[in-house]
mmCIF file of C-alpha atoms in Angstrom:
data_model
loop_
_atom_site.group_PDB
_atom_site.id
_atom_site.type_symbol
_atom_site.label_atom_id
_atom_site.label_comp_id
_atom_site.label_asym_id
_atom_site.label_seq_id
_atom_site.Cartn_x
_atom_site.Cartn_y
_atom_site.Cartn_z
ATOM 1 C CA MET A 1 -9.722 -4.126 0.425
ATOM 2 C CA SER A 2 -7.823 -1.924 2.831
ATOM 3 C CA ALA A 3 -4.094 -2.425 3.311
ATOM 4 C CA GLY A 4 -4.695 -3.663 7.030
ATOM 5 C CA SER A 5 -7.101 -6.416 5.694
ATOM 6 C CA MET A 6 -4.922 -7.608 2.643
ATOM 7 C CA PRO A 7 -3.433 -11.095 3.071
ATOM 8 C CA LYS A 8 0.405 -11.259 3.602
ATOM 9 C CA GLY A 9 2.321 -10.646 0.492
ATOM 10 C CA PHE A 10 -0.295 -8.584 -1.212
ATOM 11 C CA VAL A 11 0.269 -5.043 -2.305
ATOM 12 C CA TYR A 12 -1.473 -2.144 -3.961
ATOM 13 C CA LEU A 13 0.146 -1.686 -7.446
ATOM 14 C CA TYR A 14 0.067 1.942 -6.976
ATOM 15 C CA ASP A 15 2.602 1.658 -3.863
ATOM 16 C CA VAL A 16 5.025 -0.344 -6.173
ATOM 17 C CA ASP A 17 4.719 1.715 -9.247
ATOM 18 C CA PRO A 18 2.344 4.819 -9.492
ATOM 19 C CA SER A 19 3.113 5.263 -13.156
ATOM 20 C CA ILE A 20 1.194 2.090 -14.330
ATOM 21 C CA GLU A 21 -2.248 3.138 -15.686
ATOM 22 C CA GLN A 22 -5.323 1.558 -13.869
ATOM 23 C CA ASP A 23 -8.847 1.261 -15.203
ATOM 24 C CA MET A 24 -10.438 -0.973 -12.816
ATOM 25 C CA ARG A 25 -13.767 -1.120 -14.266
ATOM 26 C CA TYR A 26 -15.470 -3.973 -11.993
ATOM 27 C CA ALA A 27 -15.323 -1.329 -9.161
ATOM 28 C CA ARG A 28 -17.694 0.832 -11.117
ATOM 29 C CA PRO A 29 -20.720 0.455 -13.351
ATOM 30 C CA ASN A 30 -18.610 0.728 -16.633
ATOM 31 C CA ASN A 31 -18.443 -3.000 -17.254
ATOM 32 C CA PHE A 32 -20.389 -5.912 -18.829
ATOM 33 C CA THR A 33 -22.576 -6.365 -15.623
ATOM 34 C CA ARG A 34 -23.595 -2.489 -15.718
ATOM 35 C CA GLN A 35 -23.068 -2.159 -11.960
ATOM 36 C CA PRO A 36 -20.099 -2.312 -9.398
ATOM 37 C CA VAL A 37 -19.231 -6.022 -8.870
ATOM 38 C CA PRO A 38 -19.381 -7.161 -5.240
ATOM 39 C CA GLY A 39 -15.887 -7.561 -3.805
ATOM 40 C CA TYR A 40 -14.335 -4.496 -5.618
ATOM 41 C CA ASP A 41 -14.587 -1.927 -2.810
ATOM 42 C CA ALA A 42 -11.989 0.356 -4.497
ATOM 43 C CA ALA A 43 -10.843 0.958 -7.957
ATOM 44 C CA GLU A 44 -7.210 -0.156 -7.124
ATOM 45 C CA CYS A 45 -5.191 -3.023 -8.589
ATOM 46 C CA VAL A 46 -4.175 -5.455 -5.794
ATOM 47 C CA LEU A 47 -1.495 -8.243 -6.437
ATOM 48 C CA VAL A 48 0.936 -10.373 -4.821
ATOM 49 C CA ARG A 49 4.271 -8.407 -4.424
ATOM 50 C CA GLU A 50 6.186 -10.468 -6.971
ATOM 51 C CA ALA A 51 3.594 -9.788 -9.885
ATOM 52 C CA ALA A 52 3.619 -6.181 -8.903
ATOM 53 C CA GLU A 53 7.511 -5.990 -8.962
ATOM 54 C CA ALA A 54 7.407 -7.786 -12.360
ATOM 55 C CA LEU A 55 5.094 -5.155 -13.731
ATOM 56 C CA LYS A 56 7.271 -2.417 -12.373
ATOM 57 C CA ALA A 57 10.358 -4.021 -14.291
ATOM 58 C CA ALA A 58 8.260 -4.064 -17.401
ATOM 59 C CA GLN A 59 7.128 -0.515 -17.142
ATOM 60 C CA THR A 60 10.751 0.315 -16.525
ATOM 61 C CA ASP A 61 11.654 -1.197 -19.873
ATOM 62 C CA LEU A 62 8.760 0.564 -21.653
ATOM 63 C CA LYS A 63 9.042 4.094 -20.457
ATOM 64 C CA PRO A 64 12.063 5.047 -22.673
ATOM 65 C CA MET A 65 9.940 3.963 -25.606
ATOM 66 C CA GLY A 66 7.072 6.473 -24.599
ATOM 67 C CA LEU A 67 4.841 3.452 -23.698
ATOM 68 C CA SER A 68 3.208 2.371 -20.614
ATOM 69 C CA LEU A 69 1.332 -0.489 -19.128
ATOM 70 C CA LYS A 70 -2.406 -0.351 -18.394
ATOM 71 C CA VAL A 71 -4.196 -2.768 -16.026
ATOM 72 C CA TYR A 72 -7.996 -3.446 -16.054
ATOM 73 C CA ASP A 73 -8.323 -6.232 -13.464
ATOM 74 C CA CYS A 74 -5.941 -7.704 -10.899
ATOM 75 C CA TYR A 75 -6.766 -9.445 -7.623
ATOM 76 C CA ARG A 76 -10.517 -10.806 -7.881
ATOM 77 C CA PRO A 77 -12.376 -11.539 -4.640
ATOM 78 C CA LYS A 78 -14.016 -14.845 -4.760
ATOM 79 C CA GLN A 79 -17.378 -12.986 -4.113
ATOM 80 C CA ALA A 80 -16.840 -11.331 -7.494
ATOM 81 C CA VAL A 81 -16.406 -14.710 -9.258
ATOM 82 C CA ALA A 82 -19.743 -15.632 -7.592
ATOM 83 C CA ALA A 83 -21.317 -12.521 -8.885
ATOM 84 C CA PHE A 84 -20.146 -13.150 -12.340
ATOM 85 C CA VAL A 85 -21.893 -16.708 -12.268
ATOM 86 C CA ASP A 86 -25.032 -15.090 -10.800
ATOM 87 C CA TRP A 87 -24.894 -12.458 -13.661
ATOM 88 C CA SER A 88 -24.654 -15.304 -16.248
ATOM 89 C CA LYS A 89 -27.982 -16.546 -15.266
ATOM 90 C CA GLU A 90 -29.786 -13.314 -15.668
ATOM 91 C CA PRO A 91 -31.387 -12.108 -18.879
ATOM 92 C CA ASP A 92 -29.317 -10.108 -21.152
ATOM 93 C CA ASN A 93 -28.965 -6.433 -20.971
ATOM 94 C CA PRO A 94 -29.437 -5.498 -24.640
ATOM 95 C CA ASN A 95 -27.047 -2.422 -24.135
ATOM 96 C CA ALA A 96 -24.390 -4.138 -22.353
ATOM 97 C CA LYS A 97 -24.403 -7.029 -24.730
ATOM 98 C CA LEU A 98 -24.021 -4.734 -27.608
ATOM 99 C CA GLU A 99 -21.184 -2.907 -26.014
ATOM 100 C CA HIS A 100 -19.245 -5.805 -24.121
ATOM 101 C CA TYR A 101 -20.135 -9.221 -25.992
ATOM 102 C CA PRO A 102 -22.185 -8.685 -29.270
ATOM 103 C CA ASP A 103 -21.498 -11.626 -30.910
ATOM 104 C CA LEU A 104 -21.564 -14.154 -28.260
ATOM 105 C CA PRO A 105 -24.242 -15.624 -26.058
ATOM 106 C CA LYS A 106 -23.600 -15.335 -22.306
ATOM 107 C CA SER A 107 -23.189 -19.112 -22.231
ATOM 108 C CA ALA A 108 -20.167 -18.781 -24.490
ATOM 109 C CA LEU A 109 -18.414 -16.451 -22.044
ATOM 110 C CA PHE A 110 -17.750 -19.434 -19.624
ATOM 111 C CA PRO A 111 -14.898 -20.608 -19.459
ATOM 112 C CA GLU A 112 -13.215 -18.761 -22.508
ATOM 113 C CA TYR A 113 -13.609 -15.281 -21.057
ATOM 114 C CA ILE A 114 -14.928 -15.727 -17.419
ATOM 115 C CA ALA A 115 -13.936 -18.563 -15.373
ATOM 116 C CA THR A 116 -15.948 -20.065 -12.652
ATOM 117 C CA ARG A 117 -12.684 -20.408 -10.493
ATOM 118 C CA SER A 118 -10.567 -17.555 -11.461
ATOM 119 C CA GLY A 119 -6.812 -17.329 -11.447
ATOM 120 C CA HIS A 120 -7.106 -13.767 -10.554
ATOM 121 C CA SER A 121 -8.160 -14.771 -7.076
ATOM 122 C CA ARG A 122 -4.544 -15.982 -6.387
ATOM 123 C CA GLY A 123 -3.302 -12.207 -6.866
ATOM 124 C CA SER A 124 -0.852 -13.037 -9.779
ATOM 125 C CA THR A 125 -3.251 -12.892 -12.628
ATOM 126 C CA LEU A 126 -4.137 -9.543 -14.431
ATOM 127 C CA ASP A 127 -5.655 -7.987 -17.598
#
């Protein structure tokens, strides 16, 4: 998502607070699907401004203690949610299962861990 194509009120977290660590795995193959997830065009956390500002305030409180926030997933495009649902219908990749969900069948991932309608798509939910 480029800055020009972002909906009004959305920002890159990096622009609000570059000190917050980001590990946006869905943009890369290092995730439970073992491939970049459609819709994650860049490894950047995108949020509504209010959520980004709240994280900045929390980060400010943590810095004196030598701590930092780290985010893994922020805004989730609807096409990514659809890709997760499609992924759930495919046979298990034994290596991905062993690393990411060793004690659960794929069917148990919904809705406890993966939602078919994600709050992340509002831009105010993050991991």
